[in-house]
Short mmCIF file of C-alpha atoms in Angstrom, two decimals:
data_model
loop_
_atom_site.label_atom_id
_atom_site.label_comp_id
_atom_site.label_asym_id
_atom_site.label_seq_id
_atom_site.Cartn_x
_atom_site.Cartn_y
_atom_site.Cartn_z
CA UNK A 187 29.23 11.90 -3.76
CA UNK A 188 28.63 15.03 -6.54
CA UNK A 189 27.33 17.79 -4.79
CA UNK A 190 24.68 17.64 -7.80
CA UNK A 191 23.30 14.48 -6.63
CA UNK A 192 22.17 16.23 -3.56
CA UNK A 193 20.54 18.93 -5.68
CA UNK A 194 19.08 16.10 -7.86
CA UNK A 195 17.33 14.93 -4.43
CA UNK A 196 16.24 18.53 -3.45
CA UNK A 197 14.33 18.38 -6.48
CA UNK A 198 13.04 15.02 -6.55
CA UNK A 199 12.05 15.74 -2.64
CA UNK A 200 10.13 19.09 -3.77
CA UNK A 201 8.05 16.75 -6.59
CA UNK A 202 7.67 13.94 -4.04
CA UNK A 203 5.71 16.26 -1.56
CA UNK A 204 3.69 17.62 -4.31
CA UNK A 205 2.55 14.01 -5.27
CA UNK A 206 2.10 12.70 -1.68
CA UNK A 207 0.68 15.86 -0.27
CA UNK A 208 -2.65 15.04 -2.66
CA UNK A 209 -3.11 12.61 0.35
CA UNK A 210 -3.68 14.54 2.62
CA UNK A 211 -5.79 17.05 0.60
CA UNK A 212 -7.88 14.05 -0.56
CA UNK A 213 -11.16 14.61 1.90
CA UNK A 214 -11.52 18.32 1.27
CA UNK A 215 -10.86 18.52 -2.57
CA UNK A 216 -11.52 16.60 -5.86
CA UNK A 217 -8.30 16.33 -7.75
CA UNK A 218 -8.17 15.39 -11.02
CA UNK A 219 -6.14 12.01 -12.14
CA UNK A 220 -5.00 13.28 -15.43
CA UNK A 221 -1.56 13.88 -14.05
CA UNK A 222 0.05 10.83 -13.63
CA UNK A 223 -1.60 9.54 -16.62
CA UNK A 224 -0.38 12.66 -18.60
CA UNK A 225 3.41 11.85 -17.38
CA UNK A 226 3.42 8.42 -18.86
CA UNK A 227 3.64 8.94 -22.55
CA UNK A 228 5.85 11.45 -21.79
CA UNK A 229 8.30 9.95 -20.16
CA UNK A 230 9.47 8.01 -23.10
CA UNK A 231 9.41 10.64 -25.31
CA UNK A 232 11.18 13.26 -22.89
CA UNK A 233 14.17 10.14 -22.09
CA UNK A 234 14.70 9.55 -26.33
CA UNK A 235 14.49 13.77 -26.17
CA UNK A 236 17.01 13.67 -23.56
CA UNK A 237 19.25 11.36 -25.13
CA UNK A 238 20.74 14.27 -27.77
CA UNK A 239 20.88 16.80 -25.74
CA UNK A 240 23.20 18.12 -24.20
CA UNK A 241 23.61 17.61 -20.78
CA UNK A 242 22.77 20.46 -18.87
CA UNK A 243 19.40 21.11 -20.81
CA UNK A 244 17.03 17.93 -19.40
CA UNK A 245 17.53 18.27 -15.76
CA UNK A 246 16.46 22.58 -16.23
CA UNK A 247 13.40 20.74 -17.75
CA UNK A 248 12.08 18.48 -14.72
CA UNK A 249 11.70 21.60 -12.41
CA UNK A 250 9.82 23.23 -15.01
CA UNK A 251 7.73 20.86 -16.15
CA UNK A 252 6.78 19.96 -12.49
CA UNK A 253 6.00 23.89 -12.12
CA UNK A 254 3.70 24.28 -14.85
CA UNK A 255 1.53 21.05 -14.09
CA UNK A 256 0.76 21.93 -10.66
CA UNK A 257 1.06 25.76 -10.82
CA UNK A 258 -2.73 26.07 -10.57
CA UNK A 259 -2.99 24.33 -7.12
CA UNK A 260 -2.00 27.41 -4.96
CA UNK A 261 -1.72 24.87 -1.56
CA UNK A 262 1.13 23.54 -3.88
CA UNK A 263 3.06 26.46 -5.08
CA UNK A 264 5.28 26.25 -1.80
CA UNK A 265 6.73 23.20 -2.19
CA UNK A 266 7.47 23.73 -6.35
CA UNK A 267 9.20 27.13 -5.22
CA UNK A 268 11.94 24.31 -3.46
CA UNK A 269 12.57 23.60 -7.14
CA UNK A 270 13.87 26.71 -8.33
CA UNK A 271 17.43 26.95 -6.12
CA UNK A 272 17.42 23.01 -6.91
CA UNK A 273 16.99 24.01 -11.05
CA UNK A 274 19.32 26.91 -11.11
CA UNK A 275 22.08 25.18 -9.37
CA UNK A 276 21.95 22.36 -11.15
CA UNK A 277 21.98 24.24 -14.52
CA UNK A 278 25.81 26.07 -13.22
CA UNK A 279 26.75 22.71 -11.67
CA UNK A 280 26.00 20.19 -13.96
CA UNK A 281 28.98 19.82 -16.99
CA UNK A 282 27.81 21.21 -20.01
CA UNK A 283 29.58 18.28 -22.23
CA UNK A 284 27.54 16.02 -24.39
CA UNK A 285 26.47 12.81 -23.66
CA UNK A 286 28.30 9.71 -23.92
CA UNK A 287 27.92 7.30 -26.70
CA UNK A 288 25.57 4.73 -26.50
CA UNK A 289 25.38 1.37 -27.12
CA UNK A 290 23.48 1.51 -30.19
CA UNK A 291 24.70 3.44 -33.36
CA UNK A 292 22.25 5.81 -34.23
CA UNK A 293 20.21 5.82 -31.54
CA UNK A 294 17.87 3.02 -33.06
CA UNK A 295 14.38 3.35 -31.45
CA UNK A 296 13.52 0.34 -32.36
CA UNK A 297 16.29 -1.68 -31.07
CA UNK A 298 15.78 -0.31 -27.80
CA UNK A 299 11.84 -1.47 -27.77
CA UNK A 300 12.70 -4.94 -28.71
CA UNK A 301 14.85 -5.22 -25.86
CA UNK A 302 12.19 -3.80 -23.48
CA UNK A 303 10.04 -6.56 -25.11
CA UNK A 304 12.17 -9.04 -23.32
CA UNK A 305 10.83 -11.47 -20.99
CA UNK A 306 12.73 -10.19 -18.06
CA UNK A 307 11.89 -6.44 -18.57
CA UNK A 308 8.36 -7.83 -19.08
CA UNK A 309 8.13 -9.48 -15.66
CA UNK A 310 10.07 -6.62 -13.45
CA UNK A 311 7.36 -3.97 -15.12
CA UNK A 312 4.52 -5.97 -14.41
CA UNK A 313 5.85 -6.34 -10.87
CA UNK A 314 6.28 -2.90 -10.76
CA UNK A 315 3.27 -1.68 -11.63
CA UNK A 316 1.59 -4.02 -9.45
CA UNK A 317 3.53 -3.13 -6.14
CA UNK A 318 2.89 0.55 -7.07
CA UNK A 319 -0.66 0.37 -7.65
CA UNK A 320 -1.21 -1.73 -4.24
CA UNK A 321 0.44 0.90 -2.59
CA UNK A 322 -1.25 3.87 -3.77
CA UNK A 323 -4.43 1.83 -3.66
CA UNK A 324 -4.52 2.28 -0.15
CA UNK A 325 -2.26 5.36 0.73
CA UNK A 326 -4.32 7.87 -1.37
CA UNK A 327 -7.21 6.88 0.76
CA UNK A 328 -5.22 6.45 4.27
CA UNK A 329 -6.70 9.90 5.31
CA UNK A 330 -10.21 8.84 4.64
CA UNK A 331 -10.00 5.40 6.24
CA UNK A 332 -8.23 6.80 9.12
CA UNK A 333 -10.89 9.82 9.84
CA UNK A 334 -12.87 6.73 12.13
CA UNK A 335 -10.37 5.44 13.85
CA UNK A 336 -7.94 8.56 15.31
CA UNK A 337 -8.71 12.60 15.35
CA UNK A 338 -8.63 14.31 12.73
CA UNK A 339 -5.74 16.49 13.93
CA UNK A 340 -3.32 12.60 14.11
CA UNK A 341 -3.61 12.29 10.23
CA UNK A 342 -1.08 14.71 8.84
CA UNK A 343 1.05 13.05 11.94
CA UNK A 344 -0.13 9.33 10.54
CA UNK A 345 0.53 10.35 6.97
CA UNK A 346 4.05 11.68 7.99
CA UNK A 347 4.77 8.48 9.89
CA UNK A 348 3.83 6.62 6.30
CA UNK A 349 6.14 8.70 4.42
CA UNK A 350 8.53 8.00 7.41
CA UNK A 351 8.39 4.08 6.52
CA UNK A 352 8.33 4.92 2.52
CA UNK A 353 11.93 7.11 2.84
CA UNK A 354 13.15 4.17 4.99
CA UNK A 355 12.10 1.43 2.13
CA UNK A 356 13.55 3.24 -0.52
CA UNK A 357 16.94 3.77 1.83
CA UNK A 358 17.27 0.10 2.39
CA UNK A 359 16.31 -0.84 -1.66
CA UNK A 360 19.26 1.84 -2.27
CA UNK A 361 21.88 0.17 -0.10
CA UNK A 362 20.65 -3.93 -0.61
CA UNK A 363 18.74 -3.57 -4.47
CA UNK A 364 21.55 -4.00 -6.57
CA UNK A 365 23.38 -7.36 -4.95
CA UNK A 366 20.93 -8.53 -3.07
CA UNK A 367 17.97 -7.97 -4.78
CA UNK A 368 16.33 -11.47 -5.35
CA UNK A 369 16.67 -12.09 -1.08
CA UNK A 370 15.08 -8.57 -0.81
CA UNK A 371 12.05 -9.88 -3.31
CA UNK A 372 11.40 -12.28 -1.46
CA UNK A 373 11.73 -11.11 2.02
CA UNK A 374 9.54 -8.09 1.57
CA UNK A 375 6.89 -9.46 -0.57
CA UNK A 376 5.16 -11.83 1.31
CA UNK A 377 5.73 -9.60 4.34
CA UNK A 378 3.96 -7.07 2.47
CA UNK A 379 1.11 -9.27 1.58
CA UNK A 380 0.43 -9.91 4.96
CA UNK A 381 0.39 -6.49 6.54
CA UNK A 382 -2.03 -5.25 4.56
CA UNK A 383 -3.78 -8.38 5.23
CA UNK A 384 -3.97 -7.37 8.89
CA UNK A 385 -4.11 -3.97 8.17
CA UNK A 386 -7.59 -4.56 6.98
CA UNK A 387 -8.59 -6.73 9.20
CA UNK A 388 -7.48 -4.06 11.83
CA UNK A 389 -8.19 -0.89 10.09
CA UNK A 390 -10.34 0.18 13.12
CA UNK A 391 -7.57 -0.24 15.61
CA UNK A 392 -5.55 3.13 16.01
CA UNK A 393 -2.40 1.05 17.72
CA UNK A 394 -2.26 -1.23 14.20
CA UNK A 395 -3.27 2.07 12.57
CA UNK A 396 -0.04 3.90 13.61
CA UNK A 397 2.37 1.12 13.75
CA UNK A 398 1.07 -0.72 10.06
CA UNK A 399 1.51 2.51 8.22
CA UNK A 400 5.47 2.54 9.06
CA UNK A 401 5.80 -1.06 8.02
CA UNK A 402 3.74 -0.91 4.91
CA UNK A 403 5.15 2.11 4.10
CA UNK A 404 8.43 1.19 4.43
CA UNK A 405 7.91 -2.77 2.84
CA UNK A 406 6.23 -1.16 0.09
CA UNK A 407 8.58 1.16 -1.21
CA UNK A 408 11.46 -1.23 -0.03
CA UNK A 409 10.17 -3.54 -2.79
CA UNK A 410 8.57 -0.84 -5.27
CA UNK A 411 12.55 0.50 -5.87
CA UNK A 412 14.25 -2.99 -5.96
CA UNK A 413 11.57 -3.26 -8.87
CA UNK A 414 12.17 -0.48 -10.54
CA UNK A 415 16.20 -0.90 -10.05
CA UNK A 416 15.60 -4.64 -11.74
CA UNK A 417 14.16 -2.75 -14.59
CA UNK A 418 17.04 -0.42 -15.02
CA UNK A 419 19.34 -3.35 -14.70
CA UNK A 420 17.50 -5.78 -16.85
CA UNK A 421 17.02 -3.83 -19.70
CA UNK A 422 20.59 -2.72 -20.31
CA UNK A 423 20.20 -3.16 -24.22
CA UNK A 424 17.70 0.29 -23.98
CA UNK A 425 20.48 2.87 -22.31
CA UNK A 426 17.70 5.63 -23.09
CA UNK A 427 14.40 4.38 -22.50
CA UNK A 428 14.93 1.77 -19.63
CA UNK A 429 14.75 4.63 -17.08
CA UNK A 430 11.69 5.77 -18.88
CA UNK A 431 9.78 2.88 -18.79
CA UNK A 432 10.93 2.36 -15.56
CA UNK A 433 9.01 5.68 -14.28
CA UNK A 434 5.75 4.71 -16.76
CA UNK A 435 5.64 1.50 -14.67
CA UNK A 436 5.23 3.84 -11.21
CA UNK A 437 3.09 6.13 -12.84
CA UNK A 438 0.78 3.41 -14.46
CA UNK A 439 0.87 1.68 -10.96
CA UNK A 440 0.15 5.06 -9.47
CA UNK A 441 -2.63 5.94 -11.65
CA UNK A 442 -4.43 2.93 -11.41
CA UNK A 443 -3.70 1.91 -7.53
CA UNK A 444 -6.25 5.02 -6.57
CA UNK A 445 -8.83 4.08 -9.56
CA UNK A 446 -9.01 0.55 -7.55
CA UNK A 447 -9.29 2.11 -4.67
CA UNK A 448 -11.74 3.93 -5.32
CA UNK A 449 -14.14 1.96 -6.29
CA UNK A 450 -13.22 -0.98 -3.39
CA UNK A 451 -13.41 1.94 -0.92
CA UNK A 452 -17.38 2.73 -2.52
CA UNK A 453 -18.29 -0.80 -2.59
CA UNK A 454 -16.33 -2.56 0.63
CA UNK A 455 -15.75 1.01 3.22
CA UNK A 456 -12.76 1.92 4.42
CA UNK A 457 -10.96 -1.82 4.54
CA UNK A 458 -12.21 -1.97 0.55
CA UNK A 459 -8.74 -0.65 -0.62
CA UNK A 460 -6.59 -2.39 1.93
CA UNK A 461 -8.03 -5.23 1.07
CA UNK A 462 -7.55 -4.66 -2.61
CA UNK A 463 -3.99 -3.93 -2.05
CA UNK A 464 -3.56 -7.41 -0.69
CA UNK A 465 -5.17 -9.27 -3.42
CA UNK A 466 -3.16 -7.47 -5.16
CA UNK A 467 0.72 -7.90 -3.44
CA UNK A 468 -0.41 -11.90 -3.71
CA UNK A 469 -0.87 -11.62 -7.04
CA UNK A 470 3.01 -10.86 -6.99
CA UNK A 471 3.85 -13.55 -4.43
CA UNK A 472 2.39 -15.62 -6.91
CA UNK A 473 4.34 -14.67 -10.05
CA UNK A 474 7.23 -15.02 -8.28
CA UNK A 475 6.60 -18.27 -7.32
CA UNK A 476 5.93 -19.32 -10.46
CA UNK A 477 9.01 -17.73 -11.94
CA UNK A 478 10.58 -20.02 -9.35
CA UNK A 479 9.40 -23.29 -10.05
CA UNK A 480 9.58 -22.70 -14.28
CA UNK A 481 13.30 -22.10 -13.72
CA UNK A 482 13.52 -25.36 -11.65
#
């Protein structure tokens, strides 16, 4: 594999832990959800951007741009300073040749939105968006529903063993996604549905506590990347903008997962959210049943 890809995950590893970190922080500071919702509209614009540049230029810009958005969070600037060996090397590394031609002459905008109009690309962002916000429905507040049932020196530990079960999901989407991705659907959805089924019922329990947040971790983004890799794949008529959409469907499911949240964990307690993110993964379940039976 290109040495570069490794770099690539350097960086993407350095962004992740800002993101996930927020967590963690969530109890002891108010942070602001502008973020995620500020990365959305720009994600299509930066992947059309990206498009006619040359290639070396774009991947300088991700480091960056995740530098400057957090910069002000000083508990942060640690894991951004990962970036800058990650940005550098990349910069000498990467081929400084432009891109190749796409599919499209011209690089029609509007070609490219009618085929994320499609029916398929349609369905596999919904999806997405719904698996993501179901999962960050109930891991942004894992370290506040977890303060009454283990010390408060086990969460970091508890929120490690969740990210644990997330890199685990998103190793076995990487290896099975792309072949076997309609078995993994199905396997991991209903599976999901149910843990965090008994995950609120059993919120309470430390022994559930420890052992659900590997497995939903792990089921969640195990599904969340097959989604997004169906997006990439089903929209092959948009070579610039499918992985762009792709990451607004995350980021919409990430924005409005917590929002959810929120206001089950105000209204319900601590298995509000859980519970939320269960409606929510049958919701899915359900879809894909019916996408089932309509091509019967």
């Amino acid at each position: 594999m290109p040495f570069v890809l490794y770099l690539f995950a350097l960086a993407a590893f350095a962004q992740g832990t800002s993101e996930f970190v927020l967590a963690g922080l969530l109890p002891a500071i108010a942070i602001s959800r502008s973020a995620a919702l500020g990365r959305s509209p720009e994600a299509s614009r930066l992947g059309w951007w990206s498009a006619r540049l040359r290639w070396r230029s774009p991947v300088v810009g991700f480091p960056l741009a995740s530098h400057c958005r957090d910069s002000s969070a000083l508990s942060l600037r640690r894991t951004h300073s990962v970036c800058v060996p990650a940005m550098v090397t990349i910069a000498m590394a990467t081929p400084a040749r432009p891109a190749p031609a796409i599919r499209n002459p011209g690089g029609d905008s509007r070609l490219e939105l009618r085929a994320l109009r499609r029916g398929p690309v349609q369905r596999n962002l919904l999806l997405a968006v719904l698996v993501n916000a179901a999962t960050f429905c109930t891991f942004t507040y894992l370290a506040v529903m977890a303060a009454g049932a283990i010390e408060k020196p086990e969460i970091p530990l508890l929120l490690t063993i969740f990210g644990a079960g997330a890199l685990a999901g998103v190793a076995i989407a990487g290896r099975y996604a792309d072949l076997h991705w309609r078995r993994l659907t199905w396997l991991t959805a209903p599976l999901l549905c149910a843990g965090w089924g008994l995950l609120a019922l059993t919120i309470a329990v430390p022994a559930a506590l420890w052992a659900l947040a590997f497995v939903q971790g792990g089921l969640s983004f195990a599904l969340g990347s097959t989604l997004i890799a169906r997006i990439v794949a089903v929209a092959d008529d948009a070579p610039s903008l499918r992985g762009a959409f792709a990451t607004i469907a995350l980021n919409i499911g990430a924005v409005a997962g917590p929002i959810g949240g929120g206001v089950a964990l105000d209204r319900f307690g601590v298995r509000g959210p859980v519970a939320a993110s269960a409606v929510t993964i049958a919701v899915v379940v359900a879809a894909l049943v019916h996408t089932r039976l309509r091509r019967r």
